[in-house]
CSV table of C-alpha atoms and ligand atoms in Angstrom, one decimal:
chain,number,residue,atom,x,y,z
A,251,UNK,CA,101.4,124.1,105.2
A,252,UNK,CA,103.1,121.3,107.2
A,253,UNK,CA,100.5,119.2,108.8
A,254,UNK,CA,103.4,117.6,111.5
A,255,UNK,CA,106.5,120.1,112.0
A,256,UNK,CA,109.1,119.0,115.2
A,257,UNK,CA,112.6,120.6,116.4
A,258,UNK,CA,114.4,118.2,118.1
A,259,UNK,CA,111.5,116.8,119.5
A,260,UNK,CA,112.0,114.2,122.5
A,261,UNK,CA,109.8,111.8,124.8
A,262,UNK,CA,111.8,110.6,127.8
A,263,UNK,CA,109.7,107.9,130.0
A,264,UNK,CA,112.0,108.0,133.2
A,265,UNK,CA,115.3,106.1,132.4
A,266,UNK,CA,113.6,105.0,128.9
A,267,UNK,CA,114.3,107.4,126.0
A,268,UNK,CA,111.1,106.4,123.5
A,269,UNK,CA,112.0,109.5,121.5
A,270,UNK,CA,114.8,111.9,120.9
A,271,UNK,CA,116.4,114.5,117.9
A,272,UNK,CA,113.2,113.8,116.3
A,273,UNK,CA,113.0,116.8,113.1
A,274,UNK,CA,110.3,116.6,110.7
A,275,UNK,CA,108.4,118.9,108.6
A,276,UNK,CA,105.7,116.7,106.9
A,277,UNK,CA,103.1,118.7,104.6
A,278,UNK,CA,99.6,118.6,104.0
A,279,UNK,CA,97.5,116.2,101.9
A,280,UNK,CA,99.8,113.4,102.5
A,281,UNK,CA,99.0,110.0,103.3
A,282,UNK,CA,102.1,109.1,105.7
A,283,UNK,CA,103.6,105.7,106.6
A,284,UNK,CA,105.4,105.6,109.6
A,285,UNK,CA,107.1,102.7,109.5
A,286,UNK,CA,109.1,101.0,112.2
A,287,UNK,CA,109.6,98.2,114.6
A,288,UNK,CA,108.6,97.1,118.0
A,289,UNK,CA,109.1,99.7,120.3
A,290,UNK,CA,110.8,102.4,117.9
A,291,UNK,CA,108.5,105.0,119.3
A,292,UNK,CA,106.2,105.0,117.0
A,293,UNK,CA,103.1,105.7,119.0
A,294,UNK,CA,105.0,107.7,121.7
A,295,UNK,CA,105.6,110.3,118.0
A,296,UNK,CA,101.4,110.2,117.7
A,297,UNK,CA,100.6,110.7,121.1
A,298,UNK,CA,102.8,113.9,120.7
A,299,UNK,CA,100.9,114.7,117.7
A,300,UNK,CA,97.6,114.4,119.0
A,301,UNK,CA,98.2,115.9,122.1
A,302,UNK,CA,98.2,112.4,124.2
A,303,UNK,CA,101.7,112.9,125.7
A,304,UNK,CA,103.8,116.4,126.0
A,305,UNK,CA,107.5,116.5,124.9
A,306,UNK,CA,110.2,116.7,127.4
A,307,UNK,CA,112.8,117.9,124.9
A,308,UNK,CA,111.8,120.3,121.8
A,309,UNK,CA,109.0,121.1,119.9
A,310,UNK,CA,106.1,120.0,117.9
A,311,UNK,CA,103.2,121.7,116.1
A,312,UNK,CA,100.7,120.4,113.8
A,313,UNK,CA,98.2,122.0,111.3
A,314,UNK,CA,100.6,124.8,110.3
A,315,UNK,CA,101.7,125.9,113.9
A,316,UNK,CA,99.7,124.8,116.2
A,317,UNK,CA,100.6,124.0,119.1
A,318,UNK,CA,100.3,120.1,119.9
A,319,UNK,CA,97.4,119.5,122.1
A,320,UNK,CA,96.0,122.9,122.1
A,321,UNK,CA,92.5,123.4,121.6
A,322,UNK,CA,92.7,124.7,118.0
A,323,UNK,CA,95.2,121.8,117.4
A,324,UNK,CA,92.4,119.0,118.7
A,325,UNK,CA,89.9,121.0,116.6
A,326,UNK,CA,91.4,119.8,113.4
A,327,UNK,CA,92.7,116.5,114.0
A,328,UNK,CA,90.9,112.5,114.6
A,329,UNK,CA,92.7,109.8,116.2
A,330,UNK,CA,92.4,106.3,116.1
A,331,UNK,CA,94.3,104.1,118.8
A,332,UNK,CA,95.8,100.8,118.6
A,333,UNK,CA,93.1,98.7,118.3
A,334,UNK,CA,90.1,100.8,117.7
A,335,UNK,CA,89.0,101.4,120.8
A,336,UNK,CA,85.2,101.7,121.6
A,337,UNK,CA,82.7,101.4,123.9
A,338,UNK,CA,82.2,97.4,123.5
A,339,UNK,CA,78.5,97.8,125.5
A,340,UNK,CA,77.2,100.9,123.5
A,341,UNK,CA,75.4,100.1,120.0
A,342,UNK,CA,76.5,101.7,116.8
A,343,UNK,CA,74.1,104.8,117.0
A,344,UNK,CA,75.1,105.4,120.6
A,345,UNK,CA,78.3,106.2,119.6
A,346,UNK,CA,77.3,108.1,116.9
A,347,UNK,CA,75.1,110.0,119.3
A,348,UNK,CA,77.7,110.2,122.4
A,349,UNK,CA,81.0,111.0,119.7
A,350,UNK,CA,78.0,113.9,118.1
A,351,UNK,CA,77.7,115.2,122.2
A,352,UNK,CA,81.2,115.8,122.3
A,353,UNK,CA,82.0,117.3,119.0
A,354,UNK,CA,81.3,121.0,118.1
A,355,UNK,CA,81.7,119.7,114.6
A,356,UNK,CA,80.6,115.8,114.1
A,357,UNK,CA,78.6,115.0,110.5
A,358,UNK,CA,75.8,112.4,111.8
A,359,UNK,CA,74.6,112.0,107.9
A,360,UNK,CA,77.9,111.1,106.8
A,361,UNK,CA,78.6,108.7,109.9
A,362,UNK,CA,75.0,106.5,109.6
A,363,UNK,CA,75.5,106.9,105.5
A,364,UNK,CA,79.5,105.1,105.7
A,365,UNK,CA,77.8,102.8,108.0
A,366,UNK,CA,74.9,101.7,106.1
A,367,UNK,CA,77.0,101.6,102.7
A,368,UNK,CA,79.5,99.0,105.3
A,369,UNK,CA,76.3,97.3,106.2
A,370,UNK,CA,76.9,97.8,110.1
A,371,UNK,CA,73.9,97.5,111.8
A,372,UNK,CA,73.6,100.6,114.0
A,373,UNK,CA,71.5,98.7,116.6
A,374,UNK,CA,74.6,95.8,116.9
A,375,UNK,CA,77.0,96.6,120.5
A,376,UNK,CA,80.2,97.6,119.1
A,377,UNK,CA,81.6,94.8,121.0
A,378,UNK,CA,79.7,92.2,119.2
A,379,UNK,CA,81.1,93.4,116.0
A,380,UNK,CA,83.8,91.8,113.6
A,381,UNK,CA,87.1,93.0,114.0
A,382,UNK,CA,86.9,94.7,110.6
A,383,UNK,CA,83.5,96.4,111.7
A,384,UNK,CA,85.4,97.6,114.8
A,385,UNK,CA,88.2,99.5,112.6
A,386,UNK,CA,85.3,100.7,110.0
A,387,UNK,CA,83.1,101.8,113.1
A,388,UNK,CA,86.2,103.9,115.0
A,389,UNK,CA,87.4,105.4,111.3
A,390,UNK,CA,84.2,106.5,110.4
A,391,UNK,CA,83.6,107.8,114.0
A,392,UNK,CA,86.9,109.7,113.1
A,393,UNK,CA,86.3,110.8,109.9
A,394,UNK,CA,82.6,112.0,110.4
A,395,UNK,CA,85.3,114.6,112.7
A,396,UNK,CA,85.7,116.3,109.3
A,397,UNK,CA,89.4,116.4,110.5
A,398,UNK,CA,91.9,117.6,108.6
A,399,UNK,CA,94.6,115.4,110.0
A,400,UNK,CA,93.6,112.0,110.7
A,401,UNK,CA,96.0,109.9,112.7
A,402,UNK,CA,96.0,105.8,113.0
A,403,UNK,CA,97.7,103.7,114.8
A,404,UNK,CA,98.6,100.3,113.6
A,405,UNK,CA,94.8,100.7,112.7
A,406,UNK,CA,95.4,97.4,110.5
A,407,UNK,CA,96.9,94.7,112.9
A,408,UNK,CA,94.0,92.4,113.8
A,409,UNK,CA,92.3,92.5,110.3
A,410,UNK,CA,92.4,89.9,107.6
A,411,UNK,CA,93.7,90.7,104.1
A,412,UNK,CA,90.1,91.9,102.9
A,413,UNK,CA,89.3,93.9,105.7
A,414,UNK,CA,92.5,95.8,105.7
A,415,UNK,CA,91.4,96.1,101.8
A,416,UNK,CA,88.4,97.5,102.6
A,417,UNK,CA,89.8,100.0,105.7
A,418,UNK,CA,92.2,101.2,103.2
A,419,UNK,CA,89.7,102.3,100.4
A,420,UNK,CA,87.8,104.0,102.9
A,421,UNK,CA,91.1,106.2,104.4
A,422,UNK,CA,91.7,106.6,100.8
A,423,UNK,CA,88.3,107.9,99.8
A,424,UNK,CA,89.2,110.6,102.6
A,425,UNK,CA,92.0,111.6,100.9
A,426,UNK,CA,91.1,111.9,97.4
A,427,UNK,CA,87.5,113.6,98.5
A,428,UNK,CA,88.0,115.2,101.6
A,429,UNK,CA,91.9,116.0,101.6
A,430,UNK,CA,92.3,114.9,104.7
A,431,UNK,CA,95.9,114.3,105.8
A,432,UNK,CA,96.7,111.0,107.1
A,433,UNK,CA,99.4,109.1,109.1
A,434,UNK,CA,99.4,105.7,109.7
A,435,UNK,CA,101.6,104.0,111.6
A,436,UNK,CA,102.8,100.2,111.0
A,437,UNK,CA,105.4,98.1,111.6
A,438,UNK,CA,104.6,96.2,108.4
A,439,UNK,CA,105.5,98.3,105.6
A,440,UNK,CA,103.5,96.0,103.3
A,441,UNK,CA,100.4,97.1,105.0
A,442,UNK,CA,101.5,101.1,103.5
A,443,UNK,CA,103.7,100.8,100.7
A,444,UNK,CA,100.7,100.6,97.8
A,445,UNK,CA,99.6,103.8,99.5
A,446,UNK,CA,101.5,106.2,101.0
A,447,UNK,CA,103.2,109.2,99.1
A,448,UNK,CA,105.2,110.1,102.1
A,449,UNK,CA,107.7,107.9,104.3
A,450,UNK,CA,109.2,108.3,107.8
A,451,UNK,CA,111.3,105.8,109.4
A,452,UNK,CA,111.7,105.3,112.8
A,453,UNK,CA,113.8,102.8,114.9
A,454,UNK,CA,115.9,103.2,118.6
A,455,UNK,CA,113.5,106.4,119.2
A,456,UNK,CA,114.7,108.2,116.2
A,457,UNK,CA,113.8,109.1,113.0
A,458,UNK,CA,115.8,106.9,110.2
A,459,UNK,CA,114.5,108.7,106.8
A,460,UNK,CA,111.2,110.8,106.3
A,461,UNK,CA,110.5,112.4,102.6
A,462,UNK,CA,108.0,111.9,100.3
A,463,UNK,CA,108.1,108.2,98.6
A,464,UNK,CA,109.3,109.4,94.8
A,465,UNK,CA,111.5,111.9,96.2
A,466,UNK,CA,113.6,109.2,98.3
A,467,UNK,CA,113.5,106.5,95.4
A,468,UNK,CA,114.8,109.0,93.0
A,469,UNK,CA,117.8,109.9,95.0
A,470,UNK,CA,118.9,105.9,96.3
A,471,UNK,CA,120.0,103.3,93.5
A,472,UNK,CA,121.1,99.5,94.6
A,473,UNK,CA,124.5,98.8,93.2
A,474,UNK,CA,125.9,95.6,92.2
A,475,UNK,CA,129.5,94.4,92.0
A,476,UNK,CA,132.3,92.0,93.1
A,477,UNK,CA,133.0,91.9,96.4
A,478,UNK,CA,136.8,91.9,95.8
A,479,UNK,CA,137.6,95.7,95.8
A,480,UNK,CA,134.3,97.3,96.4
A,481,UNK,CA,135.6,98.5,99.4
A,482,UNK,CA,137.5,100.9,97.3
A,483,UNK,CA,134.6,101.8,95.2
A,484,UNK,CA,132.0,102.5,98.7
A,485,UNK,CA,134.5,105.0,99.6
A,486,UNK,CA,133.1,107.3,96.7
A,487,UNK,CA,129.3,106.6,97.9
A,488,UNK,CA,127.4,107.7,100.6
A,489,UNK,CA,126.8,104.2,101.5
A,490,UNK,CA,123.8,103.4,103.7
A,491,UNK,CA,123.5,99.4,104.0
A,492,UNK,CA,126.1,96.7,102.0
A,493,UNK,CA,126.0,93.1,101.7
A,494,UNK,CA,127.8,90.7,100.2
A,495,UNK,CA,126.9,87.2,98.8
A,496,UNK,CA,129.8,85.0,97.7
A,497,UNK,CA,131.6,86.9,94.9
A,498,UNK,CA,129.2,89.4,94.6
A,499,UNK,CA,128.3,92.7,96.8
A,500,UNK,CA,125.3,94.7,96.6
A,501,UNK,CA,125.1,98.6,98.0
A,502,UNK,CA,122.4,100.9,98.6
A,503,UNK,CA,123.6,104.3,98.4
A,504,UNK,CA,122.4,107.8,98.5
A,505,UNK,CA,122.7,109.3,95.3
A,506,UNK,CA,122.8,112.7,93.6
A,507,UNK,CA,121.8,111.8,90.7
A,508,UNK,CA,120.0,108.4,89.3
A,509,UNK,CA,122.4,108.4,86.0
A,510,UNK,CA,125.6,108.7,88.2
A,511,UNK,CA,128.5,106.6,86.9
A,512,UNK,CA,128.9,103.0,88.0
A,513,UNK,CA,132.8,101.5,87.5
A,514,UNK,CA,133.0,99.2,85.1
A,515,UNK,CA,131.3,95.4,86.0
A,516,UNK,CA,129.1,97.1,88.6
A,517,UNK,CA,125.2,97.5,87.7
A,518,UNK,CA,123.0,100.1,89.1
A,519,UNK,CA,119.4,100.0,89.6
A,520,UNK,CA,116.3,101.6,91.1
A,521,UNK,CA,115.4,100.6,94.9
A,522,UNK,CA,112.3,99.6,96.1
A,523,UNK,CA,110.7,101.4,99.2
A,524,UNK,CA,111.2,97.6,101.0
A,525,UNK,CA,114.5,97.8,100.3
A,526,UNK,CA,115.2,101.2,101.5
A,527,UNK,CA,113.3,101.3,104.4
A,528,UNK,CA,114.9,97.9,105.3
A,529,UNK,CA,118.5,99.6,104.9
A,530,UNK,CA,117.6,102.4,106.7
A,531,UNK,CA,115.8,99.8,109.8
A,532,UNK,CA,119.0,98.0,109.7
A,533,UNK,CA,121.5,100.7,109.8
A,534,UNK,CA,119.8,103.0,112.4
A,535,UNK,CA,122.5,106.5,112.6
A,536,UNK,CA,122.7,106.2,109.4
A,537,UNK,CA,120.7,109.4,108.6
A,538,UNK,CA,121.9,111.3,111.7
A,539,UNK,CA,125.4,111.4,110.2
A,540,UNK,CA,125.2,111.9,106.2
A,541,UNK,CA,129.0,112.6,107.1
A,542,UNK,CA,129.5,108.7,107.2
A,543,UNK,CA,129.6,108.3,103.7
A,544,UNK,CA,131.8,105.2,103.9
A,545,UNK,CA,130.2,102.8,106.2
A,546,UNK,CA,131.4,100.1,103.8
A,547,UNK,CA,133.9,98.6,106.9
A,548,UNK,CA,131.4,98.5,110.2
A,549,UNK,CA,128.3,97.9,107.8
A,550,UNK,CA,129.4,94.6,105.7
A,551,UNK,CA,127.5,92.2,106.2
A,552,UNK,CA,127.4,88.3,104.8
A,553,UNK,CA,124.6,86.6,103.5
A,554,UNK,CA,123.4,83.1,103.1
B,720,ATP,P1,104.9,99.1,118.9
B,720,ATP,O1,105.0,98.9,117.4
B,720,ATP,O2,105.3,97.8,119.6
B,720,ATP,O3,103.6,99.6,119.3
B,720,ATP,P2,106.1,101.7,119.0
B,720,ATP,O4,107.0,101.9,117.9
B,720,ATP,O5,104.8,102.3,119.0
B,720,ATP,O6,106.0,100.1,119.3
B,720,ATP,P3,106.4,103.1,121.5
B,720,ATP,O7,105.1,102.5,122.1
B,720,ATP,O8,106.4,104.5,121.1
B,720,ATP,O9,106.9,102.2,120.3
B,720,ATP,O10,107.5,102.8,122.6
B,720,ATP,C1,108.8,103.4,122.5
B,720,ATP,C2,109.6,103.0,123.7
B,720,ATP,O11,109.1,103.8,124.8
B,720,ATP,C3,109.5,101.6,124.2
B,720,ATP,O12,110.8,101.2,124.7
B,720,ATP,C4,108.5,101.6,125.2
B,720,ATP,O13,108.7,100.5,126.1
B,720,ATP,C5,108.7,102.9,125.9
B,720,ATP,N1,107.4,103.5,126.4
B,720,ATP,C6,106.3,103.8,125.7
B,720,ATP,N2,105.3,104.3,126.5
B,720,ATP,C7,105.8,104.2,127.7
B,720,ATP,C8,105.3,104.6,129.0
B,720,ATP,N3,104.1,105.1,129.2
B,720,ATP,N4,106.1,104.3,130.1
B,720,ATP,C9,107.3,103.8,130.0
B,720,ATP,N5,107.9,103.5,128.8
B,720,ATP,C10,107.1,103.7,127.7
């Protein structure tokens, strides 16, 4: 079952296109990064998931078919905004009790338990809360959902390195226990990489790579060369970013096979998911046209 399927999905905010060509088919029990920059449309893609926004070009469905938005769709699926938004003025059991009113389906026991194992008081005002009780409060709001898709955005960006530990266990937990399906979106891949299995890059409103993590570093290698004549040798790779550095060059291609041949005084080795999410972020069309398998002229690029 694909948790997150779209057909040329696209999000058009008057003259501003946040979204366009957008084809995914992402499957169930993932934990998802969607990674991306400022602006790439990041948040316009959950919205569209959760039902916060309609398309105005193609189609999306989540939980194997639903239809986005629809009442079976919202049945299945939490959602946590940008900066865990709550109620700053109601206490921690209000909002368990008020999120409970509203929920045919809402697990009190497992809500005050996660919140007694966090030590939140549940007679504190949300808004007198650390930021990193916030983000606990809101996830465990949105997990005691029993969703089966749980969606976060940039749930991570005010919290300090041990609270964004501590977030993450508790997401995890969901996904090892529970088998929820998660996507979380960041603009820091850092913030993802120890943790997500599944990968979707997005930049200029379109999607750059998606795939799941192993699956994408298996089939990219970084190659390593003199710069002298490796223009000849990129013709024969499908060539997604190239640098050079003084004598040397370095290419991350797509590649059928890890073991594929290198010519001779060129080295080959496995990418890491910063490198190729940083190729893809800086060579955005990259994907949209596998046909461009030498981009070796437009893409070089020098470093210092
Ligand atoms: P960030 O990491 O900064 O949150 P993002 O990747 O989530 O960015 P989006 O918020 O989806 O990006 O925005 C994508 C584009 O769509 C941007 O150019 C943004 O200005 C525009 N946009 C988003 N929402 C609206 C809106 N309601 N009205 C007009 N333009 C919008």
């Amino acid at each position: 079952m694909n948790v997150i399927e779209t057909r040329e999905l696209g999000k058009t905010y008057g003259q501003t296109r946040a979204l366009h060509d957008c084809n995914l088919a992402i499957p169930d029990r993932h934990m998802v990064a969607l990674v991306g920059p400022n602006g790439a449309g990041k948040t316009t893609l959950l919205n569209l998931t959760v039902g916060l926004a309609l398309p105005t070009a193609g189609e999306i469905t989540v939980l194997g078919g639903r239809r986005a938005g629809s009442l079976a769709a919202l049945d299945g699926i939490a959602f946590v905004a940008q900066n865990a938004p709550l109620y700053r003025n109601l206490s921690a059991a209000e909002l368990i009790h008020e999120t409970r009113n509203l929920n045919r389906r809402f697990d009190e026991r497992y809500a005050t338990r996660r919140l007694d194992e966090l030590a939140i008081p549940l007679k504190r005002k949300a808004g007198t809360l650390s930021g990193g009780q916030q983000a606990q409060l809101a996830l465990t709001l949105a997990l005691a959902r029993r969703p089966r898709l749980l969606v976060l955005d940039e749930p991570m960006a005010s919290l300090d390195p041990i609270a964004r530990d501590d977030f993450m266990t508790t997401v995890l937990r969901a996904v090892v226990e529970d088998g929820v399906s998660v996507v979380l979106s960041s603009h820091v891949l850092a913030e993802l990489e120890r943790v997500a299995d599944y990968l979707v890059v997005v930049s200029h409103g379109g999607i750059q790579v998606a795939g799941e993590v192993e699956e994408l570093l298996a089939a990219h290698r970084t190659l390593t060369g003199p710069a002298s004549g490796s223009e000849q040798y990129a013709r024969g790779w499908d060539v997604v970013h190239a640098t050079t550095a003084g004598q040397q060059a370095q290419l991350l291609v797509r590649t059928g096979h890890p073991s594929e041949p290198v010519p001779p005084g060129w080295n080959t080795r496995a990418v890491t998911l910063e490198e190729l999410t940083m190729a893809y972020l800086r060579e955005p069309g990259t994907a949209a046209t596998p046909s461009s398998a030498n981009r070796w002229d437009e893409a070089t690029e020098v470093t210092r």
